[in-house]
Amino acid sequence: MLRISDKRTKLVEAARSLIHQNGYRDTSIADIAEASGVPLGNIYYYFKTKDDLVSAAITQQRDANRQWYAQLDTLPSPKARLAQLLRDTSDFSDMMTAHGCPVGSLCQELDKSPSAISDEVDVVLKEQIDWAAGQFLQMGHADGEVLGVQLVSRLQGAVLVAHALKDSAIIAAEIGQLQAWIDSL
C-alpha cells in the first residue's frame, strides 16, 4: 500500500508529465489518476481541484529548476554555468521537440486565460531569466537583465519552432549560436 506522501508525489509527477505531453486542457483528472495508479476517487483527498494539483506540479518544477541552478552555481565561472545550461538543454532536445518546453508551453497555454496558476508558472520562467541575468551581471555586463531575457527568449523560440516543425536540429543550431554568442562576451 502506498503511503499518503507517496500517493501525493505520484499524482504530482503524473500531472507534470501528462500536462507536458498533452497540455493542461487535454489532461483530465482521470488521466492523472490512471497514470499515477491512485484511484480517481482518492485524488480529492490530496487536491480539492485540478488547479490545486497543477499548482503542486508547478511547485515541483520550480523546485527542480532551483536545484538545477544551485548545481550550475557550483561551476567556477558564469560562462561555464551558461555553457552547462546550454548543454543540459541540449540533452532534452528530443523531448522538447516532441512536446515543447514544459514551462514555456504551460505559460503559453495558461496565459490565454490568466489565473493564479498562470501567474505561478510565469514565475518559473521569470526565475530562469533572473538566473541567466545574474550570470551576465557577474560577467560585468550592466545590461545583464536584457541579456538574460535574450538568452531565454532564444531558447524558448528554438524549442517552439523545433516542436512545431518536429526538428531537433533547430534546437542544436540555436544552442551552437548561443554558445558562440556567450563566448564572444
PDB file of C-alpha atoms in Angstrom:
ATOM      1  CA  MET A   1       0.000   0.000   0.000  1.00  0.00           C
ATOM      2  CA  LEU A   2       1.320   3.454  -0.941  1.00  0.00           C
ATOM      3  CA  ARG A   3       1.737   5.938   1.856  1.00  0.00           C
ATOM      4  CA  ILE A   4      -0.056   9.277   1.660  1.00  0.00           C
ATOM      5  CA  SER A   5       3.079  11.189   0.688  1.00  0.00           C
ATOM      6  CA  ASP A   6       3.882   8.553  -1.974  1.00  0.00           C
ATOM      7  CA  LYS A   7       0.417   8.869  -3.492  1.00  0.00           C
ATOM      8  CA  ARG A   8       0.601  12.637  -3.462  1.00  0.00           C
ATOM      9  CA  THR A   9       4.036  12.548  -5.098  1.00  0.00           C
ATOM     10  CA  LYS A  10       2.834  10.077  -7.740  1.00  0.00           C
ATOM     11  CA  LEU A  11      -0.126  12.328  -8.527  1.00  0.00           C
ATOM     12  CA  VAL A  12       2.077  15.404  -8.886  1.00  0.00           C
ATOM     13  CA  GLU A  13       4.621  13.591 -11.049  1.00  0.00           C
ATOM     14  CA  ALA A  14       1.884  12.140 -13.266  1.00  0.00           C
ATOM     15  CA  ALA A  15       0.256  15.561 -13.612  1.00  0.00           C
ATOM     16  CA  ARG A  16       3.556  17.167 -14.517  1.00  0.00           C
ATOM     17  CA  SER A  17       4.344  14.545 -17.144  1.00  0.00           C
ATOM     18  CA  LEU A  18       0.881  14.386 -18.703  1.00  0.00           C
ATOM     19  CA  ILE A  19       0.444  18.146 -18.812  1.00  0.00           C
ATOM     20  CA  HIS A  20       3.801  18.443 -20.559  1.00  0.00           C
ATOM     21  CA  GLN A  21       2.825  15.787 -23.087  1.00  0.00           C
ATOM     22  CA  ASN A  22      -0.827  16.712 -23.639  1.00  0.00           C
ATOM     23  CA  GLY A  23      -1.305  20.221 -22.294  1.00  0.00           C
ATOM     24  CA  TYR A  24      -3.339  21.452 -19.349  1.00  0.00           C
ATOM     25  CA  ARG A  25      -6.715  21.425 -21.065  1.00  0.00           C
ATOM     26  CA  ASP A  26      -6.286  17.964 -22.590  1.00  0.00           C
ATOM     27  CA  THR A  27      -5.202  16.341 -19.339  1.00  0.00           C
ATOM     28  CA  SER A  28      -8.058  15.211 -17.148  1.00  0.00           C
ATOM     29  CA  ILE A  29      -8.081  14.253 -13.503  1.00  0.00           C
ATOM     30  CA  ALA A  30      -8.994  10.727 -14.647  1.00  0.00           C
ATOM     31  CA  ASP A  31      -5.877  10.647 -16.878  1.00  0.00           C
ATOM     32  CA  ILE A  32      -3.724  11.696 -13.927  1.00  0.00           C
ATOM     33  CA  ALA A  33      -5.334   9.090 -11.657  1.00  0.00           C
ATOM     34  CA  GLU A  34      -4.720   6.338 -14.194  1.00  0.00           C
ATOM     35  CA  ALA A  35      -1.092   7.343 -14.816  1.00  0.00           C
ATOM     36  CA  SER A  36      -0.342   7.638 -11.106  1.00  0.00           C
ATOM     37  CA  GLY A  37      -2.049   4.422 -10.046  1.00  0.00           C
ATOM     38  CA  VAL A  38      -4.092   6.360  -7.492  1.00  0.00           C
ATOM     39  CA  PRO A  39      -7.842   5.664  -7.612  1.00  0.00           C
ATOM     40  CA  LEU A  40      -9.802   8.546  -9.119  1.00  0.00           C
ATOM     41  CA  GLY A  41     -11.935   8.999  -6.022  1.00  0.00           C
ATOM     42  CA  ASN A  42      -8.851   9.367  -3.840  1.00  0.00           C
ATOM     43  CA  ILE A  43      -7.396  12.332  -5.734  1.00  0.00           C
ATOM     44  CA  TYR A  44      -9.728  14.753  -3.990  1.00  0.00           C
ATOM     45  CA  TYR A  45      -8.302  13.663  -0.640  1.00  0.00           C
ATOM     46  CA  TYR A  46      -4.989  15.217  -1.739  1.00  0.00           C
ATOM     47  CA  PHE A  47      -6.146  18.005  -4.061  1.00  0.00           C
ATOM     48  CA  LYS A  48      -9.510  19.769  -3.989  1.00  0.00           C
ATOM     49  CA  THR A  49      -9.312  20.881  -7.640  1.00  0.00           C
ATOM     50  CA  LYS A  50      -7.360  20.233 -10.803  1.00  0.00           C
ATOM     51  CA  ASP A  51      -5.792  23.672 -10.355  1.00  0.00           C
ATOM     52  CA  ASP A  52      -4.554  22.665  -6.891  1.00  0.00           C
ATOM     53  CA  LEU A  53      -2.880  19.614  -8.425  1.00  0.00           C
ATOM     54  CA  VAL A  54      -1.391  21.679 -11.244  1.00  0.00           C
ATOM     55  CA  SER A  55      -0.152  24.219  -8.696  1.00  0.00           C
ATOM     56  CA  ALA A  56       1.676  21.398  -6.893  1.00  0.00           C
ATOM     57  CA  ALA A  57       3.178  20.262 -10.223  1.00  0.00           C
ATOM     58  CA  ILE A  58       4.342  23.825 -10.921  1.00  0.00           C
ATOM     59  CA  THR A  59       5.893  23.996  -7.457  1.00  0.00           C
ATOM     60  CA  GLN A  60       7.694  20.717  -8.131  1.00  0.00           C
ATOM     61  CA  GLN A  61       9.023  22.109 -11.433  1.00  0.00           C
ATOM     62  CA  ARG A  62      10.121  25.330  -9.736  1.00  0.00           C
ATOM     63  CA  ASP A  63      11.913  23.365  -7.023  1.00  0.00           C
ATOM     64  CA  ALA A  64      13.626  21.146  -9.619  1.00  0.00           C
ATOM     65  CA  ASN A  65      14.768  24.237 -11.524  1.00  0.00           C
ATOM     66  CA  ARG A  66      16.100  25.825  -8.341  1.00  0.00           C
ATOM     67  CA  GLN A  67      18.105  22.675  -7.606  1.00  0.00           C
ATOM     68  CA  TRP A  68      19.426  22.780 -11.173  1.00  0.00           C
ATOM     69  CA  TYR A  69      20.525  26.413 -10.764  1.00  0.00           C
ATOM     70  CA  ALA A  70      22.198  25.536  -7.457  1.00  0.00           C
ATOM     71  CA  GLN A  71      24.155  22.768  -9.207  1.00  0.00           C
ATOM     72  CA  LEU A  72      25.102  25.127 -12.013  1.00  0.00           C
ATOM     73  CA  ASP A  73      26.207  27.712  -9.454  1.00  0.00           C
ATOM     74  CA  THR A  74      28.907  25.317  -8.239  1.00  0.00           C
ATOM     75  CA  LEU A  75      30.746  25.748 -11.546  1.00  0.00           C
ATOM     76  CA  PRO A  76      33.708  28.145 -11.420  1.00  0.00           C
ATOM     77  CA  SER A  77      32.531  30.940 -13.720  1.00  0.00           C
ATOM     78  CA  PRO A  78      29.377  32.492 -15.175  1.00  0.00           C
ATOM     79  CA  LYS A  79      30.428  31.473 -18.702  1.00  0.00           C
ATOM     80  CA  ALA A  80      30.898  27.881 -17.538  1.00  0.00           C
ATOM     81  CA  ARG A  81      27.457  27.969 -15.885  1.00  0.00           C
ATOM     82  CA  LEU A  82      25.766  29.316 -19.006  1.00  0.00           C
ATOM     83  CA  ALA A  83      27.584  26.754 -21.170  1.00  0.00           C
ATOM     84  CA  GLN A  84      26.347  23.966 -18.901  1.00  0.00           C
ATOM     85  CA  LEU A  85      22.807  25.362 -19.049  1.00  0.00           C
ATOM     86  CA  LEU A  86      23.023  25.082 -22.832  1.00  0.00           C
ATOM     87  CA  ARG A  87      24.442  21.532 -22.681  1.00  0.00           C
ATOM     88  CA  ASP A  88      21.718  20.484 -20.257  1.00  0.00           C
ATOM     89  CA  THR A  89      19.079  21.984 -22.532  1.00  0.00           C
ATOM     90  CA  SER A  90      20.597  20.126 -25.466  1.00  0.00           C
ATOM     91  CA  ASP A  91      20.289  16.863 -23.522  1.00  0.00           C
ATOM     92  CA  PHE A  92      16.500  17.314 -23.541  1.00  0.00           C
ATOM     93  CA  SER A  93      16.154  18.495 -27.139  1.00  0.00           C
ATOM     94  CA  ASP A  94      14.406  15.322 -28.339  1.00  0.00           C
ATOM     95  CA  MET A  95      11.852  15.510 -25.537  1.00  0.00           C
ATOM     96  CA  MET A  96      11.290  19.222 -26.132  1.00  0.00           C
ATOM     97  CA  THR A  97      10.985  18.682 -29.890  1.00  0.00           C
ATOM     98  CA  ALA A  98       8.258  16.131 -29.177  1.00  0.00           C
ATOM     99  CA  HIS A  99       6.351  18.086 -26.520  1.00  0.00           C
ATOM    100  CA  GLY A 100       7.736  21.624 -26.226  1.00  0.00           C
ATOM    101  CA  CYS A 101       9.283  23.152 -23.138  1.00  0.00           C
ATOM    102  CA  PRO A 102       7.427  22.035 -20.005  1.00  0.00           C
ATOM    103  CA  VAL A 103       7.465  25.566 -18.600  1.00  0.00           C
ATOM    104  CA  GLY A 104       7.182  27.609 -21.787  1.00  0.00           C
ATOM    105  CA  SER A 105       4.328  25.515 -23.177  1.00  0.00           C
ATOM    106  CA  LEU A 106       2.377  25.737 -19.928  1.00  0.00           C
ATOM    107  CA  CYS A 107       2.950  29.503 -19.775  1.00  0.00           C
ATOM    108  CA  GLN A 108       1.570  29.883 -23.287  1.00  0.00           C
ATOM    109  CA  GLU A 109      -1.479  27.748 -22.598  1.00  0.00           C
ATOM    110  CA  LEU A 110      -2.394  29.126 -19.178  1.00  0.00           C
ATOM    111  CA  ASP A 111      -1.730  32.770 -20.012  1.00  0.00           C
ATOM    112  CA  LYS A 112      -4.598  32.660 -22.523  1.00  0.00           C
ATOM    113  CA  SER A 113      -6.926  32.572 -19.512  1.00  0.00           C
ATOM    114  CA  PRO A 114      -4.995  34.309 -16.728  1.00  0.00           C
ATOM    115  CA  SER A 115      -5.430  32.830 -13.271  1.00  0.00           C
ATOM    116  CA  ALA A 116      -3.495  32.170 -10.109  1.00  0.00           C
ATOM    117  CA  ILE A 117      -1.833  29.110 -11.645  1.00  0.00           C
ATOM    118  CA  SER A 118      -0.851  31.036 -14.777  1.00  0.00           C
ATOM    119  CA  ASP A 119       0.880  33.530 -12.504  1.00  0.00           C
ATOM    120  CA  GLU A 120       2.647  30.650 -10.721  1.00  0.00           C
ATOM    121  CA  VAL A 121       4.082  29.146 -13.905  1.00  0.00           C
ATOM    122  CA  ASP A 122       5.115  32.591 -15.164  1.00  0.00           C
ATOM    123  CA  VAL A 123       7.282  32.882 -12.032  1.00  0.00           C
ATOM    124  CA  VAL A 124       9.159  29.709 -13.024  1.00  0.00           C
ATOM    125  CA  LEU A 125      10.081  31.277 -16.371  1.00  0.00           C
ATOM    126  CA  LYS A 126      10.940  34.580 -14.696  1.00  0.00           C
ATOM    127  CA  GLU A 127      13.299  32.769 -12.308  1.00  0.00           C
ATOM    128  CA  GLN A 128      15.154  31.279 -15.274  1.00  0.00           C
ATOM    129  CA  ILE A 129      15.524  34.743 -16.784  1.00  0.00           C
ATOM    130  CA  ASP A 130      16.698  36.134 -13.443  1.00  0.00           C
ATOM    131  CA  TRP A 131      19.251  33.336 -13.017  1.00  0.00           C
ATOM    132  CA  ALA A 132      20.637  33.917 -16.520  1.00  0.00           C
ATOM    133  CA  ALA A 133      20.675  37.692 -15.954  1.00  0.00           C
ATOM    134  CA  GLY A 134      22.682  37.138 -12.783  1.00  0.00           C
ATOM    135  CA  GLN A 135      25.310  35.257 -14.754  1.00  0.00           C
ATOM    136  CA  PHE A 136      25.658  38.099 -17.248  1.00  0.00           C
ATOM    137  CA  LEU A 137      25.825  40.638 -14.417  1.00  0.00           C
ATOM    138  CA  GLN A 138      28.616  38.592 -12.788  1.00  0.00           C
ATOM    139  CA  MET A 139      30.443  38.720 -16.122  1.00  0.00           C
ATOM    140  CA  GLY A 140      30.385  42.518 -15.795  1.00  0.00           C
ATOM    141  CA  HIS A 141      27.563  43.295 -18.224  1.00  0.00           C
ATOM    142  CA  ALA A 142      25.444  46.135 -16.859  1.00  0.00           C
ATOM    143  CA  ASP A 143      22.674  45.067 -19.236  1.00  0.00           C
ATOM    144  CA  GLY A 144      22.540  41.581 -17.687  1.00  0.00           C
ATOM    145  CA  GLU A 145      18.760  41.676 -17.375  1.00  0.00           C
ATOM    146  CA  VAL A 146      18.402  42.334 -21.105  1.00  0.00           C
ATOM    147  CA  LEU A 147      20.906  39.588 -21.927  1.00  0.00           C
ATOM    148  CA  GLY A 148      19.076  37.135 -19.650  1.00  0.00           C
ATOM    149  CA  VAL A 149      15.815  37.834 -21.475  1.00  0.00           C
ATOM    150  CA  GLN A 150      17.582  37.402 -24.822  1.00  0.00           C
ATOM    151  CA  LEU A 151      19.073  34.054 -23.834  1.00  0.00           C
ATOM    152  CA  VAL A 152      15.835  32.591 -22.514  1.00  0.00           C
ATOM    153  CA  SER A 153      13.810  34.053 -25.391  1.00  0.00           C
ATOM    154  CA  ARG A 154      16.113  32.495 -27.949  1.00  0.00           C
ATOM    155  CA  LEU A 155      15.979  29.109 -26.213  1.00  0.00           C
ATOM    156  CA  GLN A 156      12.188  29.246 -25.888  1.00  0.00           C
ATOM    157  CA  GLY A 157      11.838  30.324 -29.512  1.00  0.00           C
ATOM    158  CA  ALA A 158      14.067  27.492 -30.736  1.00  0.00           C
ATOM    159  CA  VAL A 159      12.075  24.960 -28.727  1.00  0.00           C
ATOM    160  CA  LEU A 160       8.784  26.337 -30.054  1.00  0.00           C
ATOM    161  CA  VAL A 161       9.939  26.153 -33.683  1.00  0.00           C
ATOM    162  CA  ALA A 162      11.583  22.734 -33.229  1.00  0.00           C
ATOM    163  CA  HIS A 163       8.365  21.424 -31.705  1.00  0.00           C
ATOM    164  CA  ALA A 164       6.211  22.884 -34.474  1.00  0.00           C
ATOM    165  CA  LEU A 165       8.462  21.533 -37.232  1.00  0.00           C
ATOM    166  CA  LYS A 166       9.405  18.309 -35.377  1.00  0.00           C
ATOM    167  CA  ASP A 167      13.097  19.016 -35.976  1.00  0.00           C
ATOM    168  CA  SER A 168      15.503  18.855 -33.030  1.00  0.00           C
ATOM    169  CA  ALA A 169      18.310  20.190 -35.241  1.00  0.00           C
ATOM    170  CA  ILE A 170      16.745  23.630 -34.753  1.00  0.00           C
ATOM    171  CA  ILE A 171      17.499  23.479 -31.030  1.00  0.00           C
ATOM    172  CA  ALA A 172      21.029  22.214 -31.670  1.00  0.00           C
ATOM    173  CA  ALA A 173      21.719  25.041 -34.127  1.00  0.00           C
ATOM    174  CA  GLU A 174      20.408  27.715 -31.771  1.00  0.00           C
ATOM    175  CA  ILE A 175      22.396  26.304 -28.856  1.00  0.00           C
ATOM    176  CA  GLY A 176      25.523  26.439 -31.024  1.00  0.00           C
ATOM    177  CA  GLN A 177      24.793  30.071 -31.884  1.00  0.00           C
ATOM    178  CA  LEU A 178      24.112  30.909 -28.244  1.00  0.00           C
ATOM    179  CA  GLN A 179      27.371  29.292 -27.134  1.00  0.00           C
ATOM    180  CA  ALA A 180      29.312  31.332 -29.713  1.00  0.00           C
ATOM    181  CA  TRP A 181      27.497  34.465 -28.517  1.00  0.00           C
ATOM    182  CA  ILE A 182      28.330  33.765 -24.858  1.00  0.00           C
ATOM    183  CA  ASP A 183      31.960  33.009 -25.743  1.00  0.00           C
ATOM    184  CA  SER A 184      32.189  36.371 -27.503  1.00  0.00           C
ATOM    185  CA  LEU A 185      31.064  38.329 -24.450  1.00  0.00           C
TER     186      LEU A 185
END
